Short mmCIF file of N, CA and C in Angstrom, two decimals:
data_model
loop_
_atom_site.label_atom_id
_atom_site.label_comp_id
_atom_site.label_asym_id
_atom_site.label_seq_id
_atom_site.Cartn_x
_atom_site.Cartn_y
_atom_site.Cartn_z
N UNK A 475 -12.57 -18.08 -33.43
CA UNK A 475 -13.91 -18.44 -33.10
C UNK A 475 -14.20 -18.07 -31.65
N UNK A 476 -15.21 -17.32 -31.42
CA UNK A 476 -15.55 -16.84 -30.09
C UNK A 476 -16.36 -17.89 -29.33
N UNK A 477 -16.02 -18.07 -28.06
CA UNK A 477 -16.74 -19.01 -27.22
C UNK A 477 -18.05 -18.37 -26.77
N UNK A 478 -19.16 -18.92 -27.14
CA UNK A 478 -20.48 -18.37 -26.82
C UNK A 478 -20.98 -18.81 -25.45
N UNK A 479 -20.31 -19.76 -24.82
CA UNK A 479 -20.77 -20.30 -23.54
C UNK A 479 -20.04 -19.70 -22.35
N UNK A 480 -19.66 -18.46 -22.42
CA UNK A 480 -18.97 -17.82 -21.31
C UNK A 480 -19.97 -17.52 -20.19
N UNK A 481 -19.61 -17.92 -18.98
CA UNK A 481 -20.43 -17.64 -17.80
C UNK A 481 -19.76 -16.51 -17.04
N UNK A 482 -20.51 -15.54 -16.67
CA UNK A 482 -19.99 -14.45 -15.86
C UNK A 482 -19.84 -14.95 -14.43
N UNK A 483 -18.61 -15.03 -13.91
CA UNK A 483 -18.40 -15.64 -12.59
C UNK A 483 -19.18 -14.95 -11.47
N UNK A 484 -19.33 -13.65 -11.54
CA UNK A 484 -20.05 -12.94 -10.48
C UNK A 484 -21.54 -13.27 -10.50
N UNK A 485 -22.01 -13.84 -11.59
CA UNK A 485 -23.43 -14.13 -11.72
C UNK A 485 -23.72 -15.63 -11.79
N UNK A 486 -22.71 -16.46 -11.59
CA UNK A 486 -22.92 -17.90 -11.62
C UNK A 486 -23.74 -18.31 -10.40
N UNK A 487 -24.61 -19.28 -10.58
CA UNK A 487 -25.37 -19.75 -9.42
C UNK A 487 -24.44 -20.43 -8.42
N UNK A 488 -24.70 -20.25 -7.15
CA UNK A 488 -23.89 -20.89 -6.12
C UNK A 488 -24.78 -21.82 -5.30
N UNK A 489 -24.19 -22.86 -4.80
CA UNK A 489 -24.90 -23.80 -3.96
C UNK A 489 -24.90 -23.37 -2.50
N UNK A 490 -23.87 -22.61 -2.12
CA UNK A 490 -23.75 -22.11 -0.74
C UNK A 490 -23.01 -20.79 -0.79
N UNK A 491 -23.55 -19.77 -0.19
CA UNK A 491 -22.89 -18.48 -0.21
C UNK A 491 -21.78 -18.43 0.86
N UNK A 492 -20.76 -17.64 0.55
CA UNK A 492 -19.65 -17.47 1.48
C UNK A 492 -20.19 -16.84 2.76
N UNK A 493 -19.74 -17.34 3.90
CA UNK A 493 -20.18 -16.83 5.19
C UNK A 493 -21.36 -17.60 5.77
N UNK A 494 -21.95 -18.47 4.99
CA UNK A 494 -23.07 -19.26 5.50
C UNK A 494 -22.58 -20.63 5.95
N UNK A 495 -23.41 -21.31 6.70
CA UNK A 495 -23.12 -22.66 7.15
C UNK A 495 -24.22 -23.60 6.68
N UNK A 496 -23.83 -24.79 6.28
CA UNK A 496 -24.81 -25.84 6.02
C UNK A 496 -24.86 -26.73 7.26
N UNK A 497 -25.97 -27.40 7.46
CA UNK A 497 -26.07 -28.27 8.64
C UNK A 497 -25.05 -29.40 8.58
N UNK A 498 -24.42 -29.67 9.70
CA UNK A 498 -23.51 -30.80 9.86
C UNK A 498 -23.82 -31.46 11.20
N UNK A 499 -23.35 -32.66 11.40
CA UNK A 499 -23.62 -33.40 12.63
C UNK A 499 -22.31 -33.61 13.39
N UNK A 500 -21.77 -32.52 13.93
CA UNK A 500 -20.49 -32.58 14.66
C UNK A 500 -20.65 -32.32 16.15
N UNK A 501 -21.86 -32.04 16.59
CA UNK A 501 -22.07 -31.74 18.01
C UNK A 501 -21.55 -30.37 18.41
N UNK A 502 -21.46 -29.44 17.45
CA UNK A 502 -21.01 -28.08 17.74
C UNK A 502 -22.12 -27.10 17.40
N UNK A 503 -22.31 -26.11 18.27
CA UNK A 503 -23.33 -25.09 18.03
C UNK A 503 -22.96 -24.24 16.82
N UNK A 504 -23.98 -23.69 16.17
CA UNK A 504 -23.75 -22.86 14.99
C UNK A 504 -22.81 -21.69 15.27
N UNK A 505 -22.96 -21.03 16.43
CA UNK A 505 -22.10 -19.88 16.72
C UNK A 505 -20.64 -20.30 16.86
N UNK A 506 -20.39 -21.48 17.42
CA UNK A 506 -19.03 -22.00 17.54
C UNK A 506 -18.48 -22.29 16.15
N UNK A 507 -19.30 -22.92 15.31
CA UNK A 507 -18.85 -23.22 13.95
C UNK A 507 -18.58 -21.94 13.17
N UNK A 508 -19.43 -20.94 13.31
CA UNK A 508 -19.20 -19.66 12.61
C UNK A 508 -17.87 -19.05 13.02
N UNK A 509 -17.60 -19.02 14.33
CA UNK A 509 -16.33 -18.43 14.80
C UNK A 509 -15.13 -19.24 14.30
N UNK A 510 -15.25 -20.56 14.35
CA UNK A 510 -14.14 -21.41 13.88
C UNK A 510 -13.91 -21.25 12.39
N UNK A 511 -14.99 -21.21 11.61
CA UNK A 511 -14.85 -21.04 10.16
C UNK A 511 -14.19 -19.70 9.84
N UNK A 512 -14.59 -18.64 10.53
CA UNK A 512 -13.98 -17.32 10.29
C UNK A 512 -12.49 -17.34 10.64
N UNK A 513 -12.15 -17.95 11.78
CA UNK A 513 -10.74 -18.03 12.20
C UNK A 513 -9.94 -18.87 11.22
N UNK A 514 -10.49 -20.00 10.82
CA UNK A 514 -9.77 -20.88 9.89
C UNK A 514 -9.60 -20.23 8.52
N UNK A 515 -10.61 -19.47 8.07
CA UNK A 515 -10.47 -18.77 6.79
C UNK A 515 -9.38 -17.71 6.86
N UNK A 516 -9.25 -17.05 8.01
CA UNK A 516 -8.17 -16.07 8.16
C UNK A 516 -6.82 -16.78 8.08
N UNK A 517 -6.69 -17.89 8.80
CA UNK A 517 -5.43 -18.65 8.75
C UNK A 517 -5.19 -19.24 7.36
N UNK A 518 -6.25 -19.63 6.69
CA UNK A 518 -6.12 -20.15 5.33
C UNK A 518 -5.57 -19.07 4.39
N UNK A 519 -6.09 -17.86 4.50
CA UNK A 519 -5.59 -16.76 3.66
C UNK A 519 -4.11 -16.49 3.94
N UNK A 520 -3.74 -16.47 5.21
CA UNK A 520 -2.33 -16.25 5.57
C UNK A 520 -1.46 -17.40 5.03
N UNK A 521 -1.97 -18.62 5.13
CA UNK A 521 -1.21 -19.79 4.67
C UNK A 521 -1.02 -19.76 3.16
N UNK A 522 -2.06 -19.39 2.43
CA UNK A 522 -1.93 -19.27 0.98
C UNK A 522 -0.90 -18.20 0.64
N UNK A 523 -0.94 -17.08 1.37
CA UNK A 523 -0.01 -15.98 1.11
C UNK A 523 1.44 -16.39 1.39
N UNK A 524 1.68 -17.07 2.52
CA UNK A 524 3.07 -17.47 2.82
C UNK A 524 3.52 -18.58 1.87
N UNK A 525 2.60 -19.47 1.50
CA UNK A 525 2.94 -20.50 0.51
C UNK A 525 3.42 -19.84 -0.78
N UNK A 526 2.71 -18.81 -1.22
CA UNK A 526 3.08 -18.12 -2.46
C UNK A 526 4.39 -17.34 -2.30
N UNK A 527 4.66 -16.82 -1.11
CA UNK A 527 5.96 -16.19 -0.86
C UNK A 527 7.09 -17.20 -1.05
N UNK A 528 6.85 -18.43 -0.60
CA UNK A 528 7.86 -19.48 -0.77
C UNK A 528 8.09 -19.79 -2.24
N UNK A 529 7.03 -19.82 -3.04
CA UNK A 529 7.23 -20.13 -4.46
C UNK A 529 7.98 -18.99 -5.14
N UNK A 530 7.64 -17.74 -4.79
CA UNK A 530 8.36 -16.59 -5.35
C UNK A 530 9.84 -16.68 -4.99
N UNK A 531 10.13 -16.96 -3.71
CA UNK A 531 11.52 -17.07 -3.26
C UNK A 531 12.22 -18.24 -3.97
N UNK A 532 11.52 -19.34 -4.17
CA UNK A 532 12.06 -20.51 -4.87
C UNK A 532 12.49 -20.13 -6.28
N UNK A 533 11.62 -19.40 -6.99
CA UNK A 533 11.94 -19.00 -8.36
C UNK A 533 13.06 -17.98 -8.41
N UNK A 534 13.18 -17.14 -7.39
CA UNK A 534 14.10 -16.01 -7.46
C UNK A 534 15.33 -16.18 -6.56
N UNK A 535 15.54 -17.35 -6.01
CA UNK A 535 16.71 -17.57 -5.17
C UNK A 535 17.98 -17.33 -5.97
N UNK A 536 18.99 -16.82 -5.28
CA UNK A 536 20.28 -16.59 -5.94
C UNK A 536 21.38 -16.59 -4.89
N UNK A 537 22.61 -16.54 -5.36
CA UNK A 537 23.75 -16.43 -4.45
C UNK A 537 24.41 -17.77 -4.17
N UNK A 538 25.39 -17.73 -3.25
CA UNK A 538 26.19 -18.93 -2.98
C UNK A 538 25.40 -20.09 -2.39
N UNK A 539 24.27 -19.82 -1.75
CA UNK A 539 23.45 -20.89 -1.18
C UNK A 539 22.21 -21.14 -2.03
N UNK A 540 22.29 -20.76 -3.30
CA UNK A 540 21.14 -20.89 -4.20
C UNK A 540 20.51 -22.28 -4.14
N UNK A 541 21.30 -23.30 -4.34
CA UNK A 541 20.74 -24.65 -4.47
C UNK A 541 20.03 -25.08 -3.19
N UNK A 542 20.67 -24.86 -2.04
CA UNK A 542 20.06 -25.25 -0.76
C UNK A 542 18.76 -24.49 -0.53
N UNK A 543 18.77 -23.18 -0.79
CA UNK A 543 17.57 -22.37 -0.59
C UNK A 543 16.49 -22.73 -1.60
N UNK A 544 16.88 -22.98 -2.82
CA UNK A 544 15.93 -23.37 -3.87
C UNK A 544 15.15 -24.62 -3.41
N UNK A 545 15.86 -25.60 -2.88
CA UNK A 545 15.23 -26.83 -2.40
C UNK A 545 14.40 -26.58 -1.14
N UNK A 546 14.95 -25.80 -0.21
CA UNK A 546 14.24 -25.50 1.03
C UNK A 546 12.93 -24.75 0.75
N UNK A 547 12.99 -23.75 -0.10
CA UNK A 547 11.79 -22.97 -0.41
C UNK A 547 10.73 -23.86 -1.06
N UNK A 548 11.13 -24.76 -1.92
CA UNK A 548 10.17 -25.64 -2.57
C UNK A 548 9.57 -26.62 -1.56
N UNK A 549 10.40 -27.13 -0.65
CA UNK A 549 9.91 -28.04 0.40
C UNK A 549 8.90 -27.32 1.29
N UNK A 550 9.21 -26.11 1.71
CA UNK A 550 8.30 -25.36 2.57
C UNK A 550 7.01 -24.99 1.83
N UNK A 551 7.13 -24.70 0.55
CA UNK A 551 5.94 -24.44 -0.27
C UNK A 551 5.01 -25.66 -0.21
N UNK A 552 5.55 -26.83 -0.42
CA UNK A 552 4.74 -28.06 -0.42
C UNK A 552 4.13 -28.31 0.97
N UNK A 553 4.88 -28.03 2.02
CA UNK A 553 4.36 -28.21 3.37
C UNK A 553 3.23 -27.22 3.67
N UNK A 554 3.37 -25.98 3.21
CA UNK A 554 2.30 -25.00 3.40
C UNK A 554 1.07 -25.41 2.59
N UNK A 555 1.28 -26.03 1.45
CA UNK A 555 0.17 -26.51 0.63
C UNK A 555 -0.63 -27.58 1.39
N UNK A 556 0.05 -28.42 2.13
CA UNK A 556 -0.62 -29.45 2.93
C UNK A 556 -1.42 -28.80 4.06
N UNK A 557 -0.83 -27.82 4.73
CA UNK A 557 -1.54 -27.10 5.79
C UNK A 557 -2.76 -26.40 5.21
N UNK A 558 -2.58 -25.77 4.06
CA UNK A 558 -3.68 -25.08 3.39
C UNK A 558 -4.83 -26.03 3.12
N UNK A 559 -4.53 -27.20 2.62
CA UNK A 559 -5.57 -28.17 2.30
C UNK A 559 -6.29 -28.64 3.57
N UNK A 560 -5.54 -28.86 4.64
CA UNK A 560 -6.15 -29.28 5.91
C UNK A 560 -7.08 -28.20 6.46
N UNK A 561 -6.67 -26.94 6.36
CA UNK A 561 -7.52 -25.83 6.82
C UNK A 561 -8.80 -25.76 6.01
N UNK A 562 -8.68 -25.84 4.69
CA UNK A 562 -9.86 -25.76 3.82
C UNK A 562 -10.81 -26.93 4.08
N UNK A 563 -10.27 -28.11 4.27
CA UNK A 563 -11.12 -29.27 4.54
C UNK A 563 -11.83 -29.14 5.88
N UNK A 564 -11.16 -28.59 6.88
CA UNK A 564 -11.81 -28.38 8.20
C UNK A 564 -12.94 -27.37 8.06
N UNK A 565 -12.71 -26.31 7.31
CA UNK A 565 -13.75 -25.30 7.09
C UNK A 565 -14.98 -25.96 6.46
N UNK A 566 -14.74 -26.76 5.44
CA UNK A 566 -15.85 -27.44 4.77
C UNK A 566 -16.53 -28.44 5.71
N UNK A 567 -15.75 -29.16 6.52
CA UNK A 567 -16.32 -30.12 7.47
C UNK A 567 -17.20 -29.43 8.51
N UNK A 568 -16.86 -28.19 8.85
CA UNK A 568 -17.67 -27.41 9.80
C UNK A 568 -18.92 -26.84 9.14
N UNK A 569 -19.07 -27.05 7.84
CA UNK A 569 -20.25 -26.57 7.12
C UNK A 569 -20.05 -25.21 6.48
N UNK A 570 -18.83 -24.71 6.51
CA UNK A 570 -18.54 -23.39 5.94
C UNK A 570 -18.03 -23.48 4.51
N UNK A 571 -17.62 -22.33 4.00
CA UNK A 571 -17.06 -22.22 2.66
C UNK A 571 -15.64 -21.69 2.79
N UNK A 572 -14.69 -22.42 2.26
CA UNK A 572 -13.28 -22.03 2.34
C UNK A 572 -12.95 -20.98 1.29
N UNK A 573 -12.12 -20.01 1.69
CA UNK A 573 -11.58 -19.04 0.74
C UNK A 573 -10.71 -19.80 -0.25
N UNK A 574 -10.87 -19.47 -1.54
CA UNK A 574 -10.13 -20.24 -2.53
C UNK A 574 -9.53 -19.41 -3.64
N UNK A 575 -9.89 -18.15 -3.75
CA UNK A 575 -9.44 -17.32 -4.86
C UNK A 575 -8.46 -16.26 -4.40
N UNK A 576 -7.58 -15.86 -5.31
CA UNK A 576 -6.56 -14.87 -4.98
C UNK A 576 -7.18 -13.58 -4.44
N UNK A 577 -8.26 -13.13 -5.02
CA UNK A 577 -8.88 -11.88 -4.53
C UNK A 577 -9.39 -12.03 -3.11
N UNK A 578 -9.86 -13.22 -2.75
CA UNK A 578 -10.32 -13.47 -1.38
C UNK A 578 -9.14 -13.43 -0.40
N UNK A 579 -8.03 -13.99 -0.82
CA UNK A 579 -6.84 -14.00 0.02
C UNK A 579 -6.36 -12.57 0.25
N UNK A 580 -6.31 -11.78 -0.80
CA UNK A 580 -5.86 -10.38 -0.69
C UNK A 580 -6.76 -9.61 0.27
N UNK A 581 -8.05 -9.86 0.21
CA UNK A 581 -8.99 -9.17 1.09
C UNK A 581 -8.79 -9.57 2.55
N UNK A 582 -8.43 -10.81 2.80
CA UNK A 582 -8.40 -11.33 4.17
C UNK A 582 -7.04 -11.21 4.86
N UNK A 583 -5.96 -11.50 4.16
CA UNK A 583 -4.66 -11.55 4.83
C UNK A 583 -4.11 -10.15 5.07
N UNK A 584 -3.36 -10.06 6.15
CA UNK A 584 -2.66 -8.82 6.47
C UNK A 584 -1.14 -9.03 6.46
N UNK A 585 -0.72 -10.13 5.85
CA UNK A 585 0.72 -10.36 5.69
C UNK A 585 1.31 -9.31 4.76
N UNK A 586 2.51 -8.86 5.07
CA UNK A 586 3.18 -7.88 4.21
C UNK A 586 3.43 -8.50 2.84
N UNK A 587 3.09 -7.76 1.82
CA UNK A 587 3.28 -8.25 0.45
C UNK A 587 4.72 -8.01 -0.01
N UNK A 588 5.22 -8.95 -0.76
CA UNK A 588 6.56 -8.82 -1.34
C UNK A 588 6.46 -7.94 -2.58
N UNK A 589 7.58 -7.27 -2.93
CA UNK A 589 7.58 -6.52 -4.18
C UNK A 589 7.50 -7.47 -5.37
N UNK A 590 7.07 -6.96 -6.49
CA UNK A 590 6.99 -7.78 -7.69
C UNK A 590 8.37 -8.17 -8.21
N UNK A 591 9.36 -7.34 -7.96
CA UNK A 591 10.71 -7.60 -8.43
C UNK A 591 11.45 -8.58 -7.54
N UNK A 592 12.70 -8.82 -7.87
CA UNK A 592 13.55 -9.76 -7.14
C UNK A 592 14.15 -9.06 -5.92
N UNK A 593 13.99 -9.70 -4.78
CA UNK A 593 14.59 -9.20 -3.53
C UNK A 593 15.92 -9.90 -3.30
N UNK A 594 16.73 -9.32 -2.42
CA UNK A 594 17.96 -10.00 -2.02
C UNK A 594 17.58 -11.23 -1.21
N UNK A 595 18.51 -12.16 -1.13
CA UNK A 595 18.27 -13.38 -0.36
C UNK A 595 17.95 -13.05 1.10
N UNK A 596 18.69 -12.12 1.68
CA UNK A 596 18.45 -11.74 3.08
C UNK A 596 17.05 -11.16 3.24
N UNK A 597 16.61 -10.33 2.32
CA UNK A 597 15.26 -9.77 2.41
C UNK A 597 14.19 -10.84 2.24
N UNK A 598 14.42 -11.81 1.35
CA UNK A 598 13.48 -12.93 1.21
C UNK A 598 13.36 -13.69 2.52
N UNK A 599 14.50 -14.01 3.11
CA UNK A 599 14.51 -14.78 4.36
C UNK A 599 13.83 -14.00 5.48
N UNK A 600 14.13 -12.72 5.59
CA UNK A 600 13.48 -11.89 6.63
C UNK A 600 11.97 -11.84 6.43
N UNK A 601 11.55 -11.67 5.20
CA UNK A 601 10.11 -11.60 4.91
C UNK A 601 9.42 -12.91 5.31
N UNK A 602 10.07 -14.04 5.04
CA UNK A 602 9.50 -15.33 5.40
C UNK A 602 9.43 -15.52 6.91
N UNK A 603 10.48 -15.16 7.62
CA UNK A 603 10.46 -15.27 9.09
C UNK A 603 9.38 -14.37 9.67
N UNK A 604 9.27 -13.15 9.15
CA UNK A 604 8.21 -12.24 9.61
C UNK A 604 6.83 -12.82 9.34
N UNK A 605 6.64 -13.44 8.19
CA UNK A 605 5.35 -14.03 7.84
C UNK A 605 5.01 -15.18 8.79
N UNK A 606 5.99 -16.01 9.08
CA UNK A 606 5.74 -17.11 10.02
C UNK A 606 5.37 -16.57 11.40
N UNK A 607 6.09 -15.57 11.86
CA UNK A 607 5.78 -15.02 13.18
C UNK A 607 4.39 -14.41 13.20
N UNK A 608 4.01 -13.72 12.13
CA UNK A 608 2.68 -13.14 12.04
C UNK A 608 1.62 -14.23 12.15
N UNK A 609 1.79 -15.32 11.40
CA UNK A 609 0.83 -16.42 11.45
C UNK A 609 0.77 -17.02 12.85
N UNK A 610 1.91 -17.21 13.47
CA UNK A 610 1.94 -17.78 14.82
C UNK A 610 1.24 -16.88 15.83
N UNK A 611 1.44 -15.57 15.72
CA UNK A 611 0.77 -14.64 16.63
C UNK A 611 -0.74 -14.65 16.42
N UNK A 612 -1.20 -14.92 15.22
CA UNK A 612 -2.63 -15.03 14.93
C UNK A 612 -3.16 -16.39 15.37
N UNK A 613 -2.41 -17.44 15.15
CA UNK A 613 -2.91 -18.80 15.34
C UNK A 613 -3.09 -19.18 16.81
N UNK A 614 -2.15 -18.81 17.65
CA UNK A 614 -2.22 -19.27 19.05
C UNK A 614 -3.51 -18.83 19.75
N UNK A 615 -3.90 -17.54 19.70
CA UNK A 615 -5.17 -17.18 20.37
C UNK A 615 -6.39 -17.84 19.71
N UNK A 616 -6.33 -18.05 18.39
CA UNK A 616 -7.46 -18.70 17.72
C UNK A 616 -7.59 -20.15 18.18
N UNK A 617 -6.49 -20.82 18.41
CA UNK A 617 -6.55 -22.21 18.89
C UNK A 617 -7.13 -22.25 20.31
N UNK A 618 -6.71 -21.30 21.15
CA UNK A 618 -7.25 -21.26 22.52
C UNK A 618 -8.74 -20.97 22.52
N UNK A 619 -9.17 -20.06 21.64
CA UNK A 619 -10.60 -19.74 21.55
C UNK A 619 -11.40 -20.96 21.10
N UNK A 620 -10.89 -21.68 20.11
CA UNK A 620 -11.59 -22.89 19.64
C UNK A 620 -11.68 -23.92 20.76
N UNK A 621 -10.59 -24.11 21.51
CA UNK A 621 -10.60 -25.09 22.61
C UNK A 621 -11.60 -24.67 23.69
N UNK A 622 -11.61 -23.39 24.03
CA UNK A 622 -12.53 -22.95 25.09
C UNK A 622 -13.99 -23.04 24.65
N UNK A 623 -14.25 -23.03 23.34
CA UNK A 623 -15.61 -23.16 22.83
C UNK A 623 -16.00 -24.63 22.63
N UNK A 624 -15.07 -25.55 22.90
CA UNK A 624 -15.35 -26.97 22.75
C UNK A 624 -15.07 -27.53 21.37
N UNK A 625 -14.42 -26.74 20.52
CA UNK A 625 -14.09 -27.20 19.17
C UNK A 625 -12.65 -27.74 19.17
N UNK A 626 -12.50 -28.93 19.75
CA UNK A 626 -11.17 -29.52 19.87
C UNK A 626 -10.57 -29.88 18.51
N UNK A 627 -11.42 -30.21 17.53
CA UNK A 627 -10.91 -30.53 16.20
C UNK A 627 -10.18 -29.35 15.57
N UNK A 628 -10.78 -28.18 15.68
CA UNK A 628 -10.14 -26.97 15.14
C UNK A 628 -8.90 -26.63 15.95
N UNK A 629 -8.98 -26.74 17.27
CA UNK A 629 -7.81 -26.49 18.12
C UNK A 629 -6.67 -27.42 17.74
N UNK A 630 -6.97 -28.70 17.58
CA UNK A 630 -5.94 -29.67 17.23
C UNK A 630 -5.29 -29.35 15.88
N UNK A 631 -6.10 -28.98 14.92
CA UNK A 631 -5.56 -28.62 13.60
C UNK A 631 -4.65 -27.40 13.68
N UNK A 632 -5.11 -26.38 14.39
CA UNK A 632 -4.31 -25.15 14.48
C UNK A 632 -2.99 -25.42 15.19
N UNK A 633 -3.05 -26.11 16.33
CA UNK A 633 -1.82 -26.38 17.08
C UNK A 633 -0.95 -27.39 16.35
N UNK A 634 -1.54 -28.49 15.92
CA UNK A 634 -0.78 -29.59 15.35
C UNK A 634 -0.16 -29.30 14.00
N UNK A 635 -0.85 -28.51 13.18
CA UNK A 635 -0.32 -28.26 11.84
C UNK A 635 0.11 -26.81 11.64
N UNK A 636 -0.75 -25.87 11.97
CA UNK A 636 -0.41 -24.46 11.70
C UNK A 636 0.72 -24.00 12.61
N UNK A 637 0.55 -24.16 13.92
CA UNK A 637 1.57 -23.66 14.85
C UNK A 637 2.86 -24.46 14.70
N UNK A 638 2.76 -25.77 14.81
CA UNK A 638 4.00 -26.58 14.75
C UNK A 638 4.69 -26.46 13.40
N UNK A 639 3.93 -26.46 12.33
CA UNK A 639 4.53 -26.33 11.00
C UNK A 639 5.22 -25.00 10.80
N UNK A 640 4.57 -23.92 11.22
CA UNK A 640 5.17 -22.59 11.03
C UNK A 640 6.34 -22.36 11.98
N UNK A 641 6.28 -22.93 13.19
CA UNK A 641 7.43 -22.83 14.09
C UNK A 641 8.65 -23.51 13.48
N UNK A 642 8.46 -24.70 12.95
CA UNK A 642 9.58 -25.45 12.37
C UNK A 642 10.14 -24.74 11.14
N UNK A 643 9.25 -24.28 10.27
CA UNK A 643 9.73 -23.59 9.07
C UNK A 643 10.44 -22.29 9.43
N UNK A 644 9.91 -21.57 10.41
CA UNK A 644 10.55 -20.33 10.85
C UNK A 644 11.97 -20.62 11.34
N UNK A 645 12.12 -21.68 12.10
CA UNK A 645 13.43 -22.05 12.61
C UNK A 645 14.39 -22.36 11.47
N UNK A 646 13.94 -23.13 10.48
CA UNK A 646 14.80 -23.45 9.33
C UNK A 646 15.22 -22.18 8.59
N UNK A 647 14.27 -21.31 8.33
CA UNK A 647 14.58 -20.08 7.59
C UNK A 647 15.50 -19.17 8.42
N UNK A 648 15.21 -19.08 9.71
CA UNK A 648 16.03 -18.23 10.58
C UNK A 648 17.48 -18.73 10.61
N UNK A 649 17.68 -20.04 10.58
CA UNK A 649 19.04 -20.59 10.55
C UNK A 649 19.76 -20.16 9.27
N UNK A 650 19.07 -20.14 8.17
CA UNK A 650 19.67 -19.66 6.91
C UNK A 650 19.92 -18.16 6.98
N UNK A 651 19.01 -17.44 7.60
CA UNK A 651 19.18 -15.99 7.73
C UNK A 651 20.40 -15.67 8.58
N UNK A 652 20.59 -16.42 9.64
CA UNK A 652 21.76 -16.23 10.50
C UNK A 652 23.04 -16.52 9.72
N UNK A 653 23.03 -17.59 8.94
CA UNK A 653 24.20 -17.94 8.12
C UNK A 653 24.43 -16.88 7.04
N UNK A 654 23.37 -16.39 6.40
CA UNK A 654 23.50 -15.36 5.37
C UNK A 654 24.03 -14.07 5.97
N UNK A 655 23.51 -13.72 7.14
CA UNK A 655 23.96 -12.48 7.80
C UNK A 655 25.43 -12.54 8.18
N UNK A 656 25.87 -13.70 8.66
CA UNK A 656 27.27 -13.87 9.02
C UNK A 656 28.17 -13.80 7.80
N UNK A 657 27.73 -14.43 6.70
CA UNK A 657 28.52 -14.38 5.45
C UNK A 657 28.55 -12.96 4.89
N UNK A 658 27.42 -12.26 4.97
CA UNK A 658 27.34 -10.88 4.47
C UNK A 658 28.22 -9.96 5.30
N UNK A 659 28.27 -10.16 6.62
CA UNK A 659 29.08 -9.32 7.50
C UNK A 659 30.57 -9.57 7.26
N UNK A 660 30.93 -10.81 6.93
CA UNK A 660 32.33 -11.15 6.70
C UNK A 660 32.85 -10.62 5.38
N UNK A 661 31.94 -10.35 4.43
CA UNK A 661 32.36 -9.90 3.11
C UNK A 661 32.78 -8.46 3.08
#
């Protein structure tokens, strides 16, 4: 039986178009909110991408440290999910529209994509460390720009969750990478 109530997503009515702002009462000028929303959407796309890298690595972990990495990757996935939600909520609070679909993320992020197949554990770890560093290099200037524009809420979110979270996760992954590299060199 064919469903007759199919709505074409590209033609569905929208309440707010992407890139627009609705009025909010935050004491921030529209131009400041526009810049913050654009910056946060970029970080949101990167966060979604790195979160998904963690899930891929979680599913495809292997080797002598499989169990530890399997748990670590899942923990980091959940932590990135929390950061993602905070970014999207800040975007909405600023009156913007948060990126939410895979195609939007692909268009926005410049994180290196993983191959569809299974990578070695060392390659997974390197890709994750590289992704964290990329996000950190993007996030720090965006936080300073938000602070200089008077958007302390966005600055606080970027520093408190994006920067600190990615620094900590990078450190954890790098420690595993160092251990994997030492074990690989000894073999």
